[in-house]
Short mmCIF file of N, CA, C and O in Angstrom, two decimals:
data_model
loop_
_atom_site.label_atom_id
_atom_site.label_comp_id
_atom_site.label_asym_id
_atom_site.label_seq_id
_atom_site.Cartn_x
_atom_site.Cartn_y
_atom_site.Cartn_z
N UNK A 1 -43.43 -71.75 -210.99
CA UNK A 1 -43.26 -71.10 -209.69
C UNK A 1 -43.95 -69.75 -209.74
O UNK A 1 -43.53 -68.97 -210.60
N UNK A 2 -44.86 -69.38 -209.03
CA UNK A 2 -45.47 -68.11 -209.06
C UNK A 2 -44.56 -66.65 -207.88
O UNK A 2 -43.51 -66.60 -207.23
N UNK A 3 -45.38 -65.97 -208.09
CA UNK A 3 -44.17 -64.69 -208.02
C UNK A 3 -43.80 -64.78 -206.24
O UNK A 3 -42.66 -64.60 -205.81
N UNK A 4 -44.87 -65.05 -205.46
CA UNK A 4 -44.68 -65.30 -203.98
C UNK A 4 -43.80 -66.69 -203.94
O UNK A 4 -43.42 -66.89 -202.79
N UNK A 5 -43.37 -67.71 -204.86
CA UNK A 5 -42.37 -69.09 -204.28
C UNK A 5 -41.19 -68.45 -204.64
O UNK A 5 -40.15 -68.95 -204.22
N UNK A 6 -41.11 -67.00 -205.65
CA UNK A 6 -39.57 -66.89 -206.06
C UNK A 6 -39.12 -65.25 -205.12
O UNK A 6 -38.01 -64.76 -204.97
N UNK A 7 -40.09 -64.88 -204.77
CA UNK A 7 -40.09 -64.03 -203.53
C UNK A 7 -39.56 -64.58 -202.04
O UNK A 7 -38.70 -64.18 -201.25
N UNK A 8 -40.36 -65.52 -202.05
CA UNK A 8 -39.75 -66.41 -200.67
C UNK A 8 -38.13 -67.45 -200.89
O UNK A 8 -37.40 -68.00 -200.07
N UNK A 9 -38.09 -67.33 -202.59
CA UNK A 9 -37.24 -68.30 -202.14
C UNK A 9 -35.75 -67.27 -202.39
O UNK A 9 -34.59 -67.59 -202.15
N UNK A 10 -36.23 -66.07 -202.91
CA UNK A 10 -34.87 -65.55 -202.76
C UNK A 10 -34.46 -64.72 -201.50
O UNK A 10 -33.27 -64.60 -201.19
N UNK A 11 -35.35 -64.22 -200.87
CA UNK A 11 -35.06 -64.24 -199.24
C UNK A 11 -34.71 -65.26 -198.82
O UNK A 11 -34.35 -65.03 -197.66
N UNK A 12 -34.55 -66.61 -199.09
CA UNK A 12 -34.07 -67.55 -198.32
C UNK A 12 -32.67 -67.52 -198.89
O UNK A 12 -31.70 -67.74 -198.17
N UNK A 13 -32.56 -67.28 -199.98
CA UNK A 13 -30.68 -67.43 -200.86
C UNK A 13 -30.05 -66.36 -199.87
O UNK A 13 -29.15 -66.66 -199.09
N UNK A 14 -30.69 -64.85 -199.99
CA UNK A 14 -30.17 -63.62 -199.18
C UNK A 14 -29.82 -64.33 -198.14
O UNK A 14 -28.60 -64.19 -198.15
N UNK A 15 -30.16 -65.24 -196.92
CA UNK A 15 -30.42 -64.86 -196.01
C UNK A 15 -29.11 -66.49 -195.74
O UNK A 15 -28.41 -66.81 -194.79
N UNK A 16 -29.27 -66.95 -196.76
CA UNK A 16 -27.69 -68.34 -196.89
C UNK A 16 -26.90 -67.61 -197.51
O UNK A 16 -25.95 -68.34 -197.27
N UNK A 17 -26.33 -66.58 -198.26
CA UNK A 17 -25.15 -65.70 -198.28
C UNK A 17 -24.93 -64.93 -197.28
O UNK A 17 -23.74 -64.68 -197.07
N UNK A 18 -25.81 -64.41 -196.50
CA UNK A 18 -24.92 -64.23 -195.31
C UNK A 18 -24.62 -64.46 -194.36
O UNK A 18 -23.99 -63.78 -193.55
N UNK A 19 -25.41 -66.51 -194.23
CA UNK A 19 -24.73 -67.16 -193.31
C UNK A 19 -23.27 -67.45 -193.69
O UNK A 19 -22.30 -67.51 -192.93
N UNK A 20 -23.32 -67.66 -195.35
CA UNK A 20 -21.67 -67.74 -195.50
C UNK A 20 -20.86 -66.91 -195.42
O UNK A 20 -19.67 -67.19 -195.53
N UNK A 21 -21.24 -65.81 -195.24
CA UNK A 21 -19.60 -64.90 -195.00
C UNK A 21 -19.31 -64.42 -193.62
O UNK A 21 -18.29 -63.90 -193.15
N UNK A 22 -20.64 -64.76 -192.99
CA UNK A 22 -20.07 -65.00 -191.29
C UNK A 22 -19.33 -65.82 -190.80
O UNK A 22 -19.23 -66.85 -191.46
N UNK A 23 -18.68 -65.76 -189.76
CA UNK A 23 -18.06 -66.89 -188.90
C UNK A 23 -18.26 -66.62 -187.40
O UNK A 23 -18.34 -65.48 -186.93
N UNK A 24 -18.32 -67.43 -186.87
CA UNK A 24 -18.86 -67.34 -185.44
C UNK A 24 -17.92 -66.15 -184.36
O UNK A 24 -16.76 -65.91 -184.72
N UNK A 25 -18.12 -65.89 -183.88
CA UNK A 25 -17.05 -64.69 -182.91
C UNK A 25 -17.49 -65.29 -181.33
O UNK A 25 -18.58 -65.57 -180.84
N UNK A 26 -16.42 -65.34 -180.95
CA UNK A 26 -16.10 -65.85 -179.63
C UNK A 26 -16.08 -64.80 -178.58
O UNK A 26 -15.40 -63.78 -178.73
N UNK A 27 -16.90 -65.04 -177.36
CA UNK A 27 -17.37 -64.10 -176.52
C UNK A 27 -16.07 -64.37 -175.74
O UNK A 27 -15.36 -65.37 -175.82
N UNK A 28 -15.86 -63.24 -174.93
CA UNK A 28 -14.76 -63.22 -173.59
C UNK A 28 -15.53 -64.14 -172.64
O UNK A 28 -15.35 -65.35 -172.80
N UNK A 29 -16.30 -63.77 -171.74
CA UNK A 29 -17.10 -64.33 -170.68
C UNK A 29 -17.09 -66.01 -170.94
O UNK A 29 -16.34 -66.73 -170.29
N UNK A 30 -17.81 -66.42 -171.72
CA UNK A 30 -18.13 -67.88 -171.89
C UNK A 30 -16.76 -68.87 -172.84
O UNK A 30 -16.31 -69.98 -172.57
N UNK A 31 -16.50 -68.21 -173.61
CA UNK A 31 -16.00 -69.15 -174.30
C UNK A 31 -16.60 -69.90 -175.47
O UNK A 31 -16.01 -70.50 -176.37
N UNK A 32 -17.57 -69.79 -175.33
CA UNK A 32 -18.51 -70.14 -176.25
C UNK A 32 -18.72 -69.54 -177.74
O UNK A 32 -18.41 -68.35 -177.85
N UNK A 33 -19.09 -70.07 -178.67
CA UNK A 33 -18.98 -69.49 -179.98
C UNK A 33 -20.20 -68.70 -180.29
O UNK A 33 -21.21 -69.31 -179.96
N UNK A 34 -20.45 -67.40 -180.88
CA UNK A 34 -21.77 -67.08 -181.28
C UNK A 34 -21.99 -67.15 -182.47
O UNK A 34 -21.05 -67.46 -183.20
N UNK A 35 -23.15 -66.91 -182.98
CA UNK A 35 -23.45 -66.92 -184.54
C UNK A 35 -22.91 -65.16 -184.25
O UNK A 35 -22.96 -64.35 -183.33
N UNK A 36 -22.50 -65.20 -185.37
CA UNK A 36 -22.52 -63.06 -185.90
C UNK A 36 -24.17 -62.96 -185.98
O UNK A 36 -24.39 -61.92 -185.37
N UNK A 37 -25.15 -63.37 -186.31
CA UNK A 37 -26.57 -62.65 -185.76
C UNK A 37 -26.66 -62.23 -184.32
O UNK A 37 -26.93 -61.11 -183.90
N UNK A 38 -26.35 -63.46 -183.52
CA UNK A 38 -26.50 -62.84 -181.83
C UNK A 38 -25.27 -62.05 -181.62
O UNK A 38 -25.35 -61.53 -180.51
N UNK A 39 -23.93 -61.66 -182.32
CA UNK A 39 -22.85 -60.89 -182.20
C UNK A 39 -23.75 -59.74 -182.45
O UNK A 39 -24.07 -59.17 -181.42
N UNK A 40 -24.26 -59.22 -183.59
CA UNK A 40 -24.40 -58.07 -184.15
C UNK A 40 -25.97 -57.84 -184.01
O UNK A 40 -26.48 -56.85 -184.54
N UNK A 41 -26.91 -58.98 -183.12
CA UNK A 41 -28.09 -57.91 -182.33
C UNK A 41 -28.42 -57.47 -181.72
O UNK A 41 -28.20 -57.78 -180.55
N UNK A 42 -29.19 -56.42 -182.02
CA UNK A 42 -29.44 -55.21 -181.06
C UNK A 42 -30.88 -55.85 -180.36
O UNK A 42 -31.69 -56.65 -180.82
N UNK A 43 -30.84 -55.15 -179.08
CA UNK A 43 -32.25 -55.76 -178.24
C UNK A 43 -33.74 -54.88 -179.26
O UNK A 43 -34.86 -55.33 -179.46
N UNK A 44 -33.34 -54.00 -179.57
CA UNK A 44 -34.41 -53.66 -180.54
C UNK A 44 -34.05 -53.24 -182.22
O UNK A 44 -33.03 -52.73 -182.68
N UNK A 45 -35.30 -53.65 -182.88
CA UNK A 45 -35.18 -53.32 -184.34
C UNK A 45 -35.13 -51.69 -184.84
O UNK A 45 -35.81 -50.81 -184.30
N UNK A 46 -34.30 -51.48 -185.86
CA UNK A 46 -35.13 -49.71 -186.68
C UNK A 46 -35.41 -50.64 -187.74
O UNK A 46 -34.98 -51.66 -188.28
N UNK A 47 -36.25 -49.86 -187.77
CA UNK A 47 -37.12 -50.09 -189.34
C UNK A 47 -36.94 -48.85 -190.04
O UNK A 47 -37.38 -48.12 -189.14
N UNK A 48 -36.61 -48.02 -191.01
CA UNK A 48 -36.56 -47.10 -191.86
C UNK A 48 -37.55 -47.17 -192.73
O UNK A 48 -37.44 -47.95 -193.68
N UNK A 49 -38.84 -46.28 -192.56
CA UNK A 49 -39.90 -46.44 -193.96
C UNK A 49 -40.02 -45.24 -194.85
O UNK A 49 -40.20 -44.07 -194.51
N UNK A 50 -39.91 -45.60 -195.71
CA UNK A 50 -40.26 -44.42 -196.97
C UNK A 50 -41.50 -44.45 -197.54
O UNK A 50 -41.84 -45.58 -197.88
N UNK A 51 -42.41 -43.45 -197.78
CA UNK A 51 -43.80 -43.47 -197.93
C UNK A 51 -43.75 -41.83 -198.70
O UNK A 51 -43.54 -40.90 -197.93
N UNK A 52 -43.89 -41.58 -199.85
CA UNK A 52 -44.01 -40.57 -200.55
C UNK A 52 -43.12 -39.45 -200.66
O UNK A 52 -43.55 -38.30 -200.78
N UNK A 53 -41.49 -39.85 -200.60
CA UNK A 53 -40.91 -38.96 -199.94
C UNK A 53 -40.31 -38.70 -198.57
O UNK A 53 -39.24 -38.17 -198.27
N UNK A 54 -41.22 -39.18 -197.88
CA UNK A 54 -41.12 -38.79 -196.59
C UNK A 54 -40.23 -40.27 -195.96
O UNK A 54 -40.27 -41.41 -196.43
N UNK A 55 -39.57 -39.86 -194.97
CA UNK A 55 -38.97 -41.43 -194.54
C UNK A 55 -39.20 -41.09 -192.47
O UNK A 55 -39.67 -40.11 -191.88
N UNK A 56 -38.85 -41.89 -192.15
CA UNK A 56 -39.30 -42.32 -190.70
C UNK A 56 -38.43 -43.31 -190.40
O UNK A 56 -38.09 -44.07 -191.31
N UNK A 57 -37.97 -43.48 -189.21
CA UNK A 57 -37.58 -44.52 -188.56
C UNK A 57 -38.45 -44.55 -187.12
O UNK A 57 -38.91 -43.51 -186.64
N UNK A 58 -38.57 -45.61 -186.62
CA UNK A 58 -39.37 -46.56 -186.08
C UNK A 58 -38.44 -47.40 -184.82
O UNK A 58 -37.50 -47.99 -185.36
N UNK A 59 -38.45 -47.52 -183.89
CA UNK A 59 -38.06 -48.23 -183.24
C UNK A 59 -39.25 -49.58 -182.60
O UNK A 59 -40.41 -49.44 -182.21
N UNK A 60 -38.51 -50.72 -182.69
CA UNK A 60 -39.67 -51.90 -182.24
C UNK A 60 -38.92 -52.53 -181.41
O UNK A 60 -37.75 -52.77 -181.71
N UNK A 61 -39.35 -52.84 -180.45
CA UNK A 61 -38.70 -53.70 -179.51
C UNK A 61 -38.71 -55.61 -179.91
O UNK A 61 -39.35 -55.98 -180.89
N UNK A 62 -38.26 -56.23 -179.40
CA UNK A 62 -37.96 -57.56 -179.76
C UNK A 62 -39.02 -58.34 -179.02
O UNK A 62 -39.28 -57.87 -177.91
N UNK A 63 -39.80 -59.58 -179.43
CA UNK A 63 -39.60 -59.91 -181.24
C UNK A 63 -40.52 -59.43 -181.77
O UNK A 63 -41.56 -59.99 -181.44
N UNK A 64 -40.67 -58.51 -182.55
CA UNK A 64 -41.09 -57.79 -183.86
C UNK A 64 -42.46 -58.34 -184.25
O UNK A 64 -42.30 -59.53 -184.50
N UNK A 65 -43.39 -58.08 -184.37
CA UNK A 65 -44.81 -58.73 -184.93
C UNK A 65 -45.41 -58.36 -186.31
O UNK A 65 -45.99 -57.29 -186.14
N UNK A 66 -45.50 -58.65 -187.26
CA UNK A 66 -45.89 -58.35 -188.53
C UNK A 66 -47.38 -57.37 -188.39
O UNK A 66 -47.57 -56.35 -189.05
N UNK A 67 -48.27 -57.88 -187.48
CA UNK A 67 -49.46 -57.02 -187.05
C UNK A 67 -49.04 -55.74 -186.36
O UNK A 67 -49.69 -54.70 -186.34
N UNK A 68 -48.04 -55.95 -185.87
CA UNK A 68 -47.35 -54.76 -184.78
C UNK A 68 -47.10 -53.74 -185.57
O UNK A 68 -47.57 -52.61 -185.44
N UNK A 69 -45.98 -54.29 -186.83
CA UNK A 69 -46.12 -52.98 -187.46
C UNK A 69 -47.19 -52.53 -188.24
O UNK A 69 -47.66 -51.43 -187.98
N UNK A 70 -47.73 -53.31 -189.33
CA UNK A 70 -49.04 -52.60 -189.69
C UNK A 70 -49.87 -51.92 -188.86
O UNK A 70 -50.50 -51.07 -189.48
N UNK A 71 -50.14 -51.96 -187.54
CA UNK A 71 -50.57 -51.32 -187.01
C UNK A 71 -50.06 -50.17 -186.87
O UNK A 71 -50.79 -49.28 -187.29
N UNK A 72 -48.87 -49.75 -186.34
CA UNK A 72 -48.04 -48.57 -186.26
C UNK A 72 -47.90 -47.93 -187.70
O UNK A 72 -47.22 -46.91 -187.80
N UNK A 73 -48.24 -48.23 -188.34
CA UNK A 73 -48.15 -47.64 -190.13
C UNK A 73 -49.32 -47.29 -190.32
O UNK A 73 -49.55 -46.41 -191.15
N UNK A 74 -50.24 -47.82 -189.68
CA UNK A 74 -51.64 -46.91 -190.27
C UNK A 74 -51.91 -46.11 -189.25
O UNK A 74 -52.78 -45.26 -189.45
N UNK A 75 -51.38 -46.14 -188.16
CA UNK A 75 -51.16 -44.69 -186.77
C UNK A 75 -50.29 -43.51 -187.74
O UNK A 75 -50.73 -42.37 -187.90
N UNK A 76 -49.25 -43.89 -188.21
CA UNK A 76 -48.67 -42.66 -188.20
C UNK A 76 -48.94 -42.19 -189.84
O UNK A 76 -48.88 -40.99 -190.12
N UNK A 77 -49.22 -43.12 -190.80
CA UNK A 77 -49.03 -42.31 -191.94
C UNK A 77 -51.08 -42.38 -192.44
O UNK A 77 -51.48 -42.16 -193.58
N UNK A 78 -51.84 -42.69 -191.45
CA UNK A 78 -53.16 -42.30 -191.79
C UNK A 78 -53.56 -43.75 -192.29
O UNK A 78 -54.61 -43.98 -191.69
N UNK A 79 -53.27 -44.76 -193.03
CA UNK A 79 -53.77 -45.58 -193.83
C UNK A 79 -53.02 -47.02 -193.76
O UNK A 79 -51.88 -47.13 -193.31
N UNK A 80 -53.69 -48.00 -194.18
CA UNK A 80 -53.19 -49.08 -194.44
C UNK A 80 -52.56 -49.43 -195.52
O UNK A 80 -53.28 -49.72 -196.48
N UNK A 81 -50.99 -49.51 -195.70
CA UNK A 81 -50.17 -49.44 -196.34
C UNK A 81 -49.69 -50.45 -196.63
O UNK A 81 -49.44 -50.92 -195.52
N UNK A 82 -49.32 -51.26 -197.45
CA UNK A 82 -48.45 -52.68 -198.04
C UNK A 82 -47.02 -52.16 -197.70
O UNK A 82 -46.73 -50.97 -197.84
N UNK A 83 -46.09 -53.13 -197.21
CA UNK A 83 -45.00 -53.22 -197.00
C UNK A 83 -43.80 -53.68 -198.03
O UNK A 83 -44.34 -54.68 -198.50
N UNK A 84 -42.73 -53.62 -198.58
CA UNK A 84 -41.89 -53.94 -199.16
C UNK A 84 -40.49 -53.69 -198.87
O UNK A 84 -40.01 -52.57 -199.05
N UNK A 85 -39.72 -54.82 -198.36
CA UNK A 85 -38.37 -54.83 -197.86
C UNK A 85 -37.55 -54.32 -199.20
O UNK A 85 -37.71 -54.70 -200.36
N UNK A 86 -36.69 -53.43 -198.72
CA UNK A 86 -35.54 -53.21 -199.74
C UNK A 86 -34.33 -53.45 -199.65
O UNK A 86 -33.55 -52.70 -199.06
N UNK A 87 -34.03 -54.42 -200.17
CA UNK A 87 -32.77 -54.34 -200.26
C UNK A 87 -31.64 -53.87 -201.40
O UNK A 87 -31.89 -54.27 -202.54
N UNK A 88 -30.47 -53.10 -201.25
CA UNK A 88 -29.94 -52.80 -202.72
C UNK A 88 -30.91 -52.64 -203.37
O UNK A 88 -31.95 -52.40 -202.76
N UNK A 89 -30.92 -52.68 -204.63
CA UNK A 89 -32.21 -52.21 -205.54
C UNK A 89 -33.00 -53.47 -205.87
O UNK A 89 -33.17 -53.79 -207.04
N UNK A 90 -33.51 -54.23 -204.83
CA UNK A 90 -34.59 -55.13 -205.11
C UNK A 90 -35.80 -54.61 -203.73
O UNK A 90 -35.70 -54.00 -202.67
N UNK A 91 -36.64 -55.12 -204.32
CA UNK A 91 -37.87 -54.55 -203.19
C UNK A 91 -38.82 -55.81 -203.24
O UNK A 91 -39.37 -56.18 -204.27
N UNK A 92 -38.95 -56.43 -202.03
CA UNK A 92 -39.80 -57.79 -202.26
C UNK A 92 -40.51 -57.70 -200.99
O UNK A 92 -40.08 -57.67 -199.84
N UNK A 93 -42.14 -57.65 -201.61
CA UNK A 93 -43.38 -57.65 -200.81
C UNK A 93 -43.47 -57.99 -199.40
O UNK A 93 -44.04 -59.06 -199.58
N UNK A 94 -43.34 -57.91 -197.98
CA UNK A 94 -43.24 -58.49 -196.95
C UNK A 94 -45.09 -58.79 -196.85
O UNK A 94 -45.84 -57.82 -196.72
N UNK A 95 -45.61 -60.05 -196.92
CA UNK A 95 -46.93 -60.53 -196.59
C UNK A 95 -47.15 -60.75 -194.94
O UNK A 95 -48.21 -60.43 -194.39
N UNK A 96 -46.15 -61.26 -194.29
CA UNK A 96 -46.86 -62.06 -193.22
C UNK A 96 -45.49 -61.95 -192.22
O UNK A 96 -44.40 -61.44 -192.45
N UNK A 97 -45.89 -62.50 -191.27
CA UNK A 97 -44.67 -63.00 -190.05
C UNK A 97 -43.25 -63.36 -190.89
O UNK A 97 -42.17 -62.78 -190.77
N UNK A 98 -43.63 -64.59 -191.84
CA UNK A 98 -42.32 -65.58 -192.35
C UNK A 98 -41.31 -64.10 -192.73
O UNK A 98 -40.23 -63.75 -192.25
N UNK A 99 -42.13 -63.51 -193.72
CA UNK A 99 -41.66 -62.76 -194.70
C UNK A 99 -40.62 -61.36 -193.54
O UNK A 99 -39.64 -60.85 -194.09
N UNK A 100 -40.91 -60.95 -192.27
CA UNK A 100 -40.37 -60.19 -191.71
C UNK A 100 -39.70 -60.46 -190.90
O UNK A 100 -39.07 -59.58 -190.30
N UNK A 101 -39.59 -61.88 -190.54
CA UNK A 101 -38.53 -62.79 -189.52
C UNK A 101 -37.39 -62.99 -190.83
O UNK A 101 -36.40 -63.55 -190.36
N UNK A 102 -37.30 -62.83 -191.68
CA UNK A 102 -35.91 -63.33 -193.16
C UNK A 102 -35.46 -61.51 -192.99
O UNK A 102 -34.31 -61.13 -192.75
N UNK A 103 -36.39 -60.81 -193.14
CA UNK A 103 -35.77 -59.65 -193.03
C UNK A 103 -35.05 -59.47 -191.96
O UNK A 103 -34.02 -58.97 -192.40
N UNK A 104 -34.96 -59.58 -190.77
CA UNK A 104 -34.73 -59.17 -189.60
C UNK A 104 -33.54 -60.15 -189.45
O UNK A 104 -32.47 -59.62 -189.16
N UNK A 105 -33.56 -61.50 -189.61
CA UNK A 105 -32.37 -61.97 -189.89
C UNK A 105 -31.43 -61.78 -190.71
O UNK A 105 -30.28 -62.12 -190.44
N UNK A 106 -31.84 -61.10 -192.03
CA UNK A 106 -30.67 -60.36 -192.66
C UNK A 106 -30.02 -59.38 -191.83
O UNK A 106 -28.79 -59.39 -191.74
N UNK A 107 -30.90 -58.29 -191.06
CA UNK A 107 -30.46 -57.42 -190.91
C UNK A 107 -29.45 -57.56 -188.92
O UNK A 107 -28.72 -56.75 -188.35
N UNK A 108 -29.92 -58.88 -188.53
CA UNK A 108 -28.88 -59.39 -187.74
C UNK A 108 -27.56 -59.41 -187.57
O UNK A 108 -26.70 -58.90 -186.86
N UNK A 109 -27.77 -60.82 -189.21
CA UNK A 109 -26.32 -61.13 -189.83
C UNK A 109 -25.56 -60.29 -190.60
O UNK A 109 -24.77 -60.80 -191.39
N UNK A 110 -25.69 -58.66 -190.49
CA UNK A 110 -25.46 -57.66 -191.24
C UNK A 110 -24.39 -56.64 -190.05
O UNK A 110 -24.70 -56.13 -188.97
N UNK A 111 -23.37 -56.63 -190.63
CA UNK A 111 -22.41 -55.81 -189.57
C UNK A 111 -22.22 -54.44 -190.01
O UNK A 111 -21.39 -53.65 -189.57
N UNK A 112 -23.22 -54.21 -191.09
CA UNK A 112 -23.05 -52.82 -191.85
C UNK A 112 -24.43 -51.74 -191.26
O UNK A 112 -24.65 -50.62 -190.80
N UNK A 113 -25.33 -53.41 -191.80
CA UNK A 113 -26.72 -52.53 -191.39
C UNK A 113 -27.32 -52.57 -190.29
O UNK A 113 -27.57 -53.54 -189.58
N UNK A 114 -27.60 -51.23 -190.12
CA UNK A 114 -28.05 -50.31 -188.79
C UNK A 114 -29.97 -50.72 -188.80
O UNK A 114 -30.62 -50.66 -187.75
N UNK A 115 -30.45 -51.02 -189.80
CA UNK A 115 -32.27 -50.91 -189.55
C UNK A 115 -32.69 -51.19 -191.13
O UNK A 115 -32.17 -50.72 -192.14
N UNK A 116 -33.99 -52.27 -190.99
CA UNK A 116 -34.45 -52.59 -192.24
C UNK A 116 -35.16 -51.33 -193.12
O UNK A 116 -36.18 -50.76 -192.74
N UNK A 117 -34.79 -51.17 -193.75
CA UNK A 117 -35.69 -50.42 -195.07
C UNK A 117 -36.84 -51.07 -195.72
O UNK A 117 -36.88 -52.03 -196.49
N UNK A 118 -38.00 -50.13 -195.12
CA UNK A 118 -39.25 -51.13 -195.93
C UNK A 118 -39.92 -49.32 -196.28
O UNK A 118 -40.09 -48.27 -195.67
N UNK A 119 -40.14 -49.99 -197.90
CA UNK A 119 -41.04 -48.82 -198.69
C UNK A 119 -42.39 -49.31 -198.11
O UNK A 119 -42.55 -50.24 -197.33
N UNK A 120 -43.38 -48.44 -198.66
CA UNK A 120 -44.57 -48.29 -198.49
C UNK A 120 -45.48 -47.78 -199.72
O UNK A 120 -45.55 -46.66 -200.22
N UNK A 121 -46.12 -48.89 -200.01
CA UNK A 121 -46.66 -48.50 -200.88
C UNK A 121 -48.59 -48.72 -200.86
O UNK A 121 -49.16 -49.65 -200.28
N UNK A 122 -49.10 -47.91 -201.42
CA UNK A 122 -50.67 -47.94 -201.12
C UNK A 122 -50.99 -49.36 -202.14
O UNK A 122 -50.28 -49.66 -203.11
N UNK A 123 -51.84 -49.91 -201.82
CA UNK A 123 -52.16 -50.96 -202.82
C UNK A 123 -52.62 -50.76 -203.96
O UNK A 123 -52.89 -51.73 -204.67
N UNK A 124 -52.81 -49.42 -204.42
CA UNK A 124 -53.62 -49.33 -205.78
C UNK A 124 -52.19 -48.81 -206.79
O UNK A 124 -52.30 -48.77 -208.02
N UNK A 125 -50.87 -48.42 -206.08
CA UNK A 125 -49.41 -48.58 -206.70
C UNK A 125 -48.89 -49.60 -206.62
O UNK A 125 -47.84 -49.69 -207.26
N UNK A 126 -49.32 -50.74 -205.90
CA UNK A 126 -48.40 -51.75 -205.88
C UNK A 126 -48.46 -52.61 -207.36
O UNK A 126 -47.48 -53.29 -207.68
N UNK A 127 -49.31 -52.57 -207.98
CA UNK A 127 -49.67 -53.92 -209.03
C UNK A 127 -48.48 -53.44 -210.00
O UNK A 127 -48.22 -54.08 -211.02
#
């Protein structure tokens, strides 16, 4: 398994532990059951980035585009920057769309967390 199948596949474990410790919450209006992701989302994302010290939050409106933000990251901090979700003390590469739709669903199914944390790192620190 190379380092991107055990990258992807442990965002997928993250992201089935906290379908299990949810349980659905029942709206007044309908009656109907929700997942705790549509309980606990917000119509827009924070993103929290750290880049040398310096940190930023970001507001993105819904749904979120992987180009969207790279773009907004090389507006505000000058350069084209590699992304890396953090969670607790793991930090795993965000490449593409897949990789920032698992984030964003963590941070759904999350009744704690307020906005994803993604470091920033230049590519000639990342290796």
């Amino acid at each position: 398994m190379n380092e991107r199948q055990a990258l992807h596949s442990i965002m997928k474990d993250l992201v089935a532990l906290q379908m299990t410790r949810r349980q659905p919450v029942f709206t007044h209006d309908s009656g109907k059951p929700k997942t705790s992701a549509q309980a606990n989302r917000q119509d827009d994302v924070r993103i929290k980035f750290e880049y040398s010290g310096e940190k930023r939050i970001l507001v993105f409106g819904r749904p979120v585009q992987f180009e969207g933000i790279q773009e907004k990251v090389k507006s505000v901090f000058g350069q084209q920057l590699e992304l890396h979700y953090l969670n607790n003390e793991m930090s795993i590469p965000l490449r593409g769309q897949d990789d920032l739709d698992k984030a964003i669903d963590l941070l759904d199914r999350s009744s704690c967390m307020k906005s994803i944390r993604i470091m920033l790192l230049s590519p000639e620190h990342s290796n």
